[in-house]
CSV table of C-alpha atoms in Angstrom, one decimal:
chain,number,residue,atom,x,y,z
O,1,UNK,CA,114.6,73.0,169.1
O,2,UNK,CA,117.6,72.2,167.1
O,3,UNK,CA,115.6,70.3,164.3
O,4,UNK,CA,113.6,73.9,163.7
O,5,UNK,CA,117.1,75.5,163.7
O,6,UNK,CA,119.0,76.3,159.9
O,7,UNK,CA,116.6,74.7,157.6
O,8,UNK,CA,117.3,74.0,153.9
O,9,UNK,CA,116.3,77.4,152.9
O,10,UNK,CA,118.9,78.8,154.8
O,11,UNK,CA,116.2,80.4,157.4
O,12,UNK,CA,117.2,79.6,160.9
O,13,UNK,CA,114.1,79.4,163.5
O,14,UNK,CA,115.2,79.8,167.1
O,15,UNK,CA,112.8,79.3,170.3
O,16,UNK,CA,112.9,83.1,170.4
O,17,UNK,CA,110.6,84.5,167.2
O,18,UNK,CA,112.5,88.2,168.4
O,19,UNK,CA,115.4,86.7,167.0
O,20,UNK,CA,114.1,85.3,163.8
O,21,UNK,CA,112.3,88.3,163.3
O,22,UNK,CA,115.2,90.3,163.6
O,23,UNK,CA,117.5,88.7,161.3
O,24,UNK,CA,114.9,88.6,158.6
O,25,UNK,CA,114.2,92.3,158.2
O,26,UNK,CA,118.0,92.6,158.2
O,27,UNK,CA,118.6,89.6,155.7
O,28,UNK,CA,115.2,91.9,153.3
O,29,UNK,CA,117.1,94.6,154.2
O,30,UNK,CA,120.9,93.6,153.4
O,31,UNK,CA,119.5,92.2,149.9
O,32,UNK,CA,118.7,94.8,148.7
O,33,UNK,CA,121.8,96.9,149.8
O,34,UNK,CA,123.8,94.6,148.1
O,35,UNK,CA,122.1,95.0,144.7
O,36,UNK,CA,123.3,97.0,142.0
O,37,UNK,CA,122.6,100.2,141.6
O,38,UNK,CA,120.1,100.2,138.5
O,39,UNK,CA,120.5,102.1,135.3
O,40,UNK,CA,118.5,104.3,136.0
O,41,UNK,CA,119.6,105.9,138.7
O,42,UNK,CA,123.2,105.2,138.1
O,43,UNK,CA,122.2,107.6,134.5
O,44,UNK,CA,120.7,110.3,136.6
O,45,UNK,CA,124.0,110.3,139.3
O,46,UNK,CA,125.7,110.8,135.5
O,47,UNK,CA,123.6,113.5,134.2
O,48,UNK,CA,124.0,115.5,137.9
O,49,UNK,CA,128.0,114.9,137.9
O,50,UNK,CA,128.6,116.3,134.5
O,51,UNK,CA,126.1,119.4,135.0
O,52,UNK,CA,128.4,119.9,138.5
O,53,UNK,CA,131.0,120.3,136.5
O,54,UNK,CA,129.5,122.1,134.0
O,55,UNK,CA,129.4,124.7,136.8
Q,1,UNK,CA,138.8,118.0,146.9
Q,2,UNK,CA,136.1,120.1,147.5
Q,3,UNK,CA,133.5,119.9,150.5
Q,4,UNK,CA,130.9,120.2,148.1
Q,5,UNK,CA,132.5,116.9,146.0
Q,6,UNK,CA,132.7,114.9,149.2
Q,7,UNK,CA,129.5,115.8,150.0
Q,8,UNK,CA,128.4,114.6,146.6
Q,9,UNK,CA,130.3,111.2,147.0
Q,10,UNK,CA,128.8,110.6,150.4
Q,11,UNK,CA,125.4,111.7,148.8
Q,12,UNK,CA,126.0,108.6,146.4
Q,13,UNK,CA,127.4,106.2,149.1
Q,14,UNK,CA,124.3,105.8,150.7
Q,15,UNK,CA,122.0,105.2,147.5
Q,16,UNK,CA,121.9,101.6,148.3
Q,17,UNK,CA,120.8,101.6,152.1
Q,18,UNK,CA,118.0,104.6,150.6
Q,19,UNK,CA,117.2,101.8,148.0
Q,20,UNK,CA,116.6,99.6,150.6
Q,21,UNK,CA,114.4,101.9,153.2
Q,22,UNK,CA,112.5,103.0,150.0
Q,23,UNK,CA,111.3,99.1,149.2
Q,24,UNK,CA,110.2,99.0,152.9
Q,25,UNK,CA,108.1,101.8,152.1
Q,26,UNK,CA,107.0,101.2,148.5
Q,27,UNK,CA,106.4,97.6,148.3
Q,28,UNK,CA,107.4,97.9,145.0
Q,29,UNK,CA,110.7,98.0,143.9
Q,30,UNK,CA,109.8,100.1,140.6
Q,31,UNK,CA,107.9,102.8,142.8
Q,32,UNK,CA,111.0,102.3,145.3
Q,33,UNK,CA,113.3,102.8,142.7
Q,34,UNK,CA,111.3,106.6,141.5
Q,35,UNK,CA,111.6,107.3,145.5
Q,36,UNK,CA,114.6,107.1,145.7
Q,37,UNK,CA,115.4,109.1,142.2
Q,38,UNK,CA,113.4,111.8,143.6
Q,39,UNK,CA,115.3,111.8,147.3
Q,40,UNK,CA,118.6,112.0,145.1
Q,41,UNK,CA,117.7,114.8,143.0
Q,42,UNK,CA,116.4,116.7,145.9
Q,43,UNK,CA,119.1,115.7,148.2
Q,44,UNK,CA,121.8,117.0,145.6
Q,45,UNK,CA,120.8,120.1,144.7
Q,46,UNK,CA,120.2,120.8,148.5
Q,47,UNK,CA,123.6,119.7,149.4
Q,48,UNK,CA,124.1,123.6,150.2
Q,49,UNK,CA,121.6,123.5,153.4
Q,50,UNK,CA,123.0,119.6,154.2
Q,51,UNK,CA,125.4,120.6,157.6
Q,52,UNK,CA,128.1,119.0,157.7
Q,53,UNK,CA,128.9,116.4,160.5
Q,54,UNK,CA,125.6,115.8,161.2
Q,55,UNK,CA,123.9,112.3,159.8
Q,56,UNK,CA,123.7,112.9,156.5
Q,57,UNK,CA,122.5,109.3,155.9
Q,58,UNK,CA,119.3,110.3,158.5
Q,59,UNK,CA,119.3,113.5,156.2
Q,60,UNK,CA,118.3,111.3,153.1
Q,61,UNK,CA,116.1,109.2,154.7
Q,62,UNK,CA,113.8,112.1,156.0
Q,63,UNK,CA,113.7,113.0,152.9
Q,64,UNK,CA,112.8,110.4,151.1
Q,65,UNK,CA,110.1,109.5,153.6
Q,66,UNK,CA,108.6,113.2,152.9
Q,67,UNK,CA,108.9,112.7,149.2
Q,68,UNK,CA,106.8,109.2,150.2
Q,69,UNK,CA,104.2,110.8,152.0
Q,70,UNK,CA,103.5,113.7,150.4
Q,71,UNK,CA,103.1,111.6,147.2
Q,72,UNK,CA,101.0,109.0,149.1
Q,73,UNK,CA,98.4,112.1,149.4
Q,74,UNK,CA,98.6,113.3,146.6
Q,75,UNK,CA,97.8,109.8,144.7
Q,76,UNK,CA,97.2,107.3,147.3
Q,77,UNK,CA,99.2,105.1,144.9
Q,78,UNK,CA,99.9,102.5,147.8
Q,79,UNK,CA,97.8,99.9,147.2
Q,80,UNK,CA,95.1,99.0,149.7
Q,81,UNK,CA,93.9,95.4,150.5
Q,82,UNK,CA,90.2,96.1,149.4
Q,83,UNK,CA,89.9,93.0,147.6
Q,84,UNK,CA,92.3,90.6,150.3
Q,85,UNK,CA,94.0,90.3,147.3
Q,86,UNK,CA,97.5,90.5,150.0
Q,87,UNK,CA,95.7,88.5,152.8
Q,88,UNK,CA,95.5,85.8,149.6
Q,89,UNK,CA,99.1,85.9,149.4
Q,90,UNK,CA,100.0,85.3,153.5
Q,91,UNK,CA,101.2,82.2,153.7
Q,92,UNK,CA,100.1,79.2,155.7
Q,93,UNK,CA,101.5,79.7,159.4
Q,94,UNK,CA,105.2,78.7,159.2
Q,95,UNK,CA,104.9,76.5,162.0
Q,96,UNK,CA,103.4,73.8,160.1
Q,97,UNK,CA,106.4,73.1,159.1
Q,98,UNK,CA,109.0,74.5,161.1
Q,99,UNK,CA,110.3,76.8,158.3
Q,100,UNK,CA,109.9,80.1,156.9
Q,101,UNK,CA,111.7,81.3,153.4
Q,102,UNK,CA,112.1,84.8,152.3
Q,103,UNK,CA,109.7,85.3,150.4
Q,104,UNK,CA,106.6,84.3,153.3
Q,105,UNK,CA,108.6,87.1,155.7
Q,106,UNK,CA,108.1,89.9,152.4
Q,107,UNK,CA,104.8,88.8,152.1
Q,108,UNK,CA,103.7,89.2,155.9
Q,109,UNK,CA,105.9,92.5,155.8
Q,110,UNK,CA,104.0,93.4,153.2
Q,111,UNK,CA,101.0,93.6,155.0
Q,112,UNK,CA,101.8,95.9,157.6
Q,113,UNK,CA,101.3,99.9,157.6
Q,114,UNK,CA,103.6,101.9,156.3
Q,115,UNK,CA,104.5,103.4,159.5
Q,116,UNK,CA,105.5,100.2,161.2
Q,117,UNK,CA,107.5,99.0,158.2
Q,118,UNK,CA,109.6,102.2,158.4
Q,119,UNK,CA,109.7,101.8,162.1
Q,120,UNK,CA,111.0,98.2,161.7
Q,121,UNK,CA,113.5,98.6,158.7
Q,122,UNK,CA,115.0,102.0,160.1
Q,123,UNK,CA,115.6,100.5,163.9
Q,124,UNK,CA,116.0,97.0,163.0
Q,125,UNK,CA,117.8,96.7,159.8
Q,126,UNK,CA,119.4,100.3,159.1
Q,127,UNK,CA,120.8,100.7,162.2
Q,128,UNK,CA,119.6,103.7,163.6
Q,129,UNK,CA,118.7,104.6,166.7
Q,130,UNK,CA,115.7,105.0,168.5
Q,131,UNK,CA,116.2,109.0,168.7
Q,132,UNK,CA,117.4,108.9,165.1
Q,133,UNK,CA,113.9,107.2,163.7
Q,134,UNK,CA,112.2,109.5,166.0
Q,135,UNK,CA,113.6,112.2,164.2
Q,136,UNK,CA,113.0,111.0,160.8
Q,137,UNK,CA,109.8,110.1,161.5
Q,138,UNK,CA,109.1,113.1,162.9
Q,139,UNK,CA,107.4,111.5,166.4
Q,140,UNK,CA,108.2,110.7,169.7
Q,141,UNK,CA,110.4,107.8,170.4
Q,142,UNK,CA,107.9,106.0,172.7
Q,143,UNK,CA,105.9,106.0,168.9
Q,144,UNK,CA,108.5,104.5,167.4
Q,145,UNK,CA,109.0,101.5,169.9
Q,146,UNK,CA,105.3,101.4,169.8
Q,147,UNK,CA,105.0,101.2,166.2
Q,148,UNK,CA,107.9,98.5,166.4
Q,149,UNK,CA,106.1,96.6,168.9
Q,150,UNK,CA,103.2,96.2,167.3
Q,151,UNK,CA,105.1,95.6,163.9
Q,152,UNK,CA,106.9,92.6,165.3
Q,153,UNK,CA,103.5,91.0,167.1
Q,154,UNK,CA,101.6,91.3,163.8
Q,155,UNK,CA,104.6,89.9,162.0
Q,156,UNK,CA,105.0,87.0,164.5
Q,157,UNK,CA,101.1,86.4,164.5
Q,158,UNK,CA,100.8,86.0,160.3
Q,159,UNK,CA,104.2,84.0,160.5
Q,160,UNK,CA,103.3,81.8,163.5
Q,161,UNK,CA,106.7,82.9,165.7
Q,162,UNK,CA,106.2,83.3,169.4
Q,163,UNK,CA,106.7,86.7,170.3
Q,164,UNK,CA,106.9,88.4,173.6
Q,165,UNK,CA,105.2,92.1,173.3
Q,166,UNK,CA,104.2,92.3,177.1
Q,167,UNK,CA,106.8,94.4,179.5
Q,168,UNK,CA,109.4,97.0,178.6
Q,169,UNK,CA,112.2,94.5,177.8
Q,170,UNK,CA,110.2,94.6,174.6
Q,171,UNK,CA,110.2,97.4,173.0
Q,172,UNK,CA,114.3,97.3,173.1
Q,173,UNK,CA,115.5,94.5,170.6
Q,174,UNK,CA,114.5,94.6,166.9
């Protein structure tokens, strides 16, 4: 029903829960994609590069 | 460039999609985050035995779902729902209202077994095929559409969706 449809919280809610389903693993799943890569690891991928070169 | 530097800069390419499968997995993005520095150390200094042209994306993953496992043996570090402490958490059925945030979906995600949330997030959000989480997963494909099946009726029972589980057509969309 269209009042169930692209609420405020930016969730849409079709007839078909498949659907709604589907596009929120992908929206869990795109988030975190689309974060930075933390210092952490970005300090390890570092550490690895420079010992490659170190041969 | 070398092979072996492309190989490195594809290695890195995929760190955020093997950040993402990790949380999946983890529930935890600190624990997600040592997953994944784990799969990247392991997955570098086996770049050697990686063969090129094959999914090296897949590669990772498998990895980082051993690395999961066999940790998850050792220390049983996932937690378990002993106290309801994550049943507390499920939110009242989105129907009451007609809406569902974020945070209620992570929540009733959260509750499923590993083995269906790797099934959901590798078919339905990663992109992979059916064969390809098969292979990861290291079980049939039928298991896999199972395991998503039963994923998506759990989900839509916490969350109050309607879902349609019954027939073949089923086990296709994620």
């Amino acid at each position: 029903m269209d009042h169930d449809r692209h609420t405020g919280k930016g969730y849409g809610r079709s007839d078909d829960g498949r659907d709604e389903i589907s596009r929120s693993i992908k929206r869990v799943y795109d988030q975190v994609v689309d974060e930075p890569i933390p210092d952490s690891l970005q300090s390890l991928l570092d550490r690895l590069k420079q010992e490659g070169r170190r041969g | 460039m070398m092979d072996h530097d492309l190989r490195q800069e594809e290695l890195v390419s995929h760190i955020p999609a093997l950040r993402a499968f990790a949380r999946s997995l983890a529930n935890d993005a600190s624990h997600a985050d040592d997953l994944v520095q784990e799969t990247v150390l392991k997955g570098w200094s086996n770049l050697g035995s990686y063969t090129a042209g094959t999914n090296m994306r897949a590669w990772l993953f498998t990895i980082l779902r051993n690395t999961f496992y066999s940790e998850f043996r050792k220390f049983r570090r996932e937690v378990e729902d002993v106290d309801g402490k994550i049943a507390a958490q499920v939110p009242d059925r989105a129907a009451q209202d007609g809406v569902m945030d974020m945070r209620d979906f992570e929540k009733a995600f959260a509750q499923l077994p590993a083995d269906q949330r790797e099934a959901l997030t590798l078919v339905g959000a990663s992109g992979l095929t059916y064969d390809e989480a098969a292979q990861i997963c290291g079980c049939a494909v039928g298991t896999v559409k199972s395991r998503v099946n039963r994923a998506r009726a759990r989900l839509s029972e916490i969350l109050g969706t309607n879902e349609r589980t019954d027939g073949p057509a089923a086990a296709t969309p994620v």
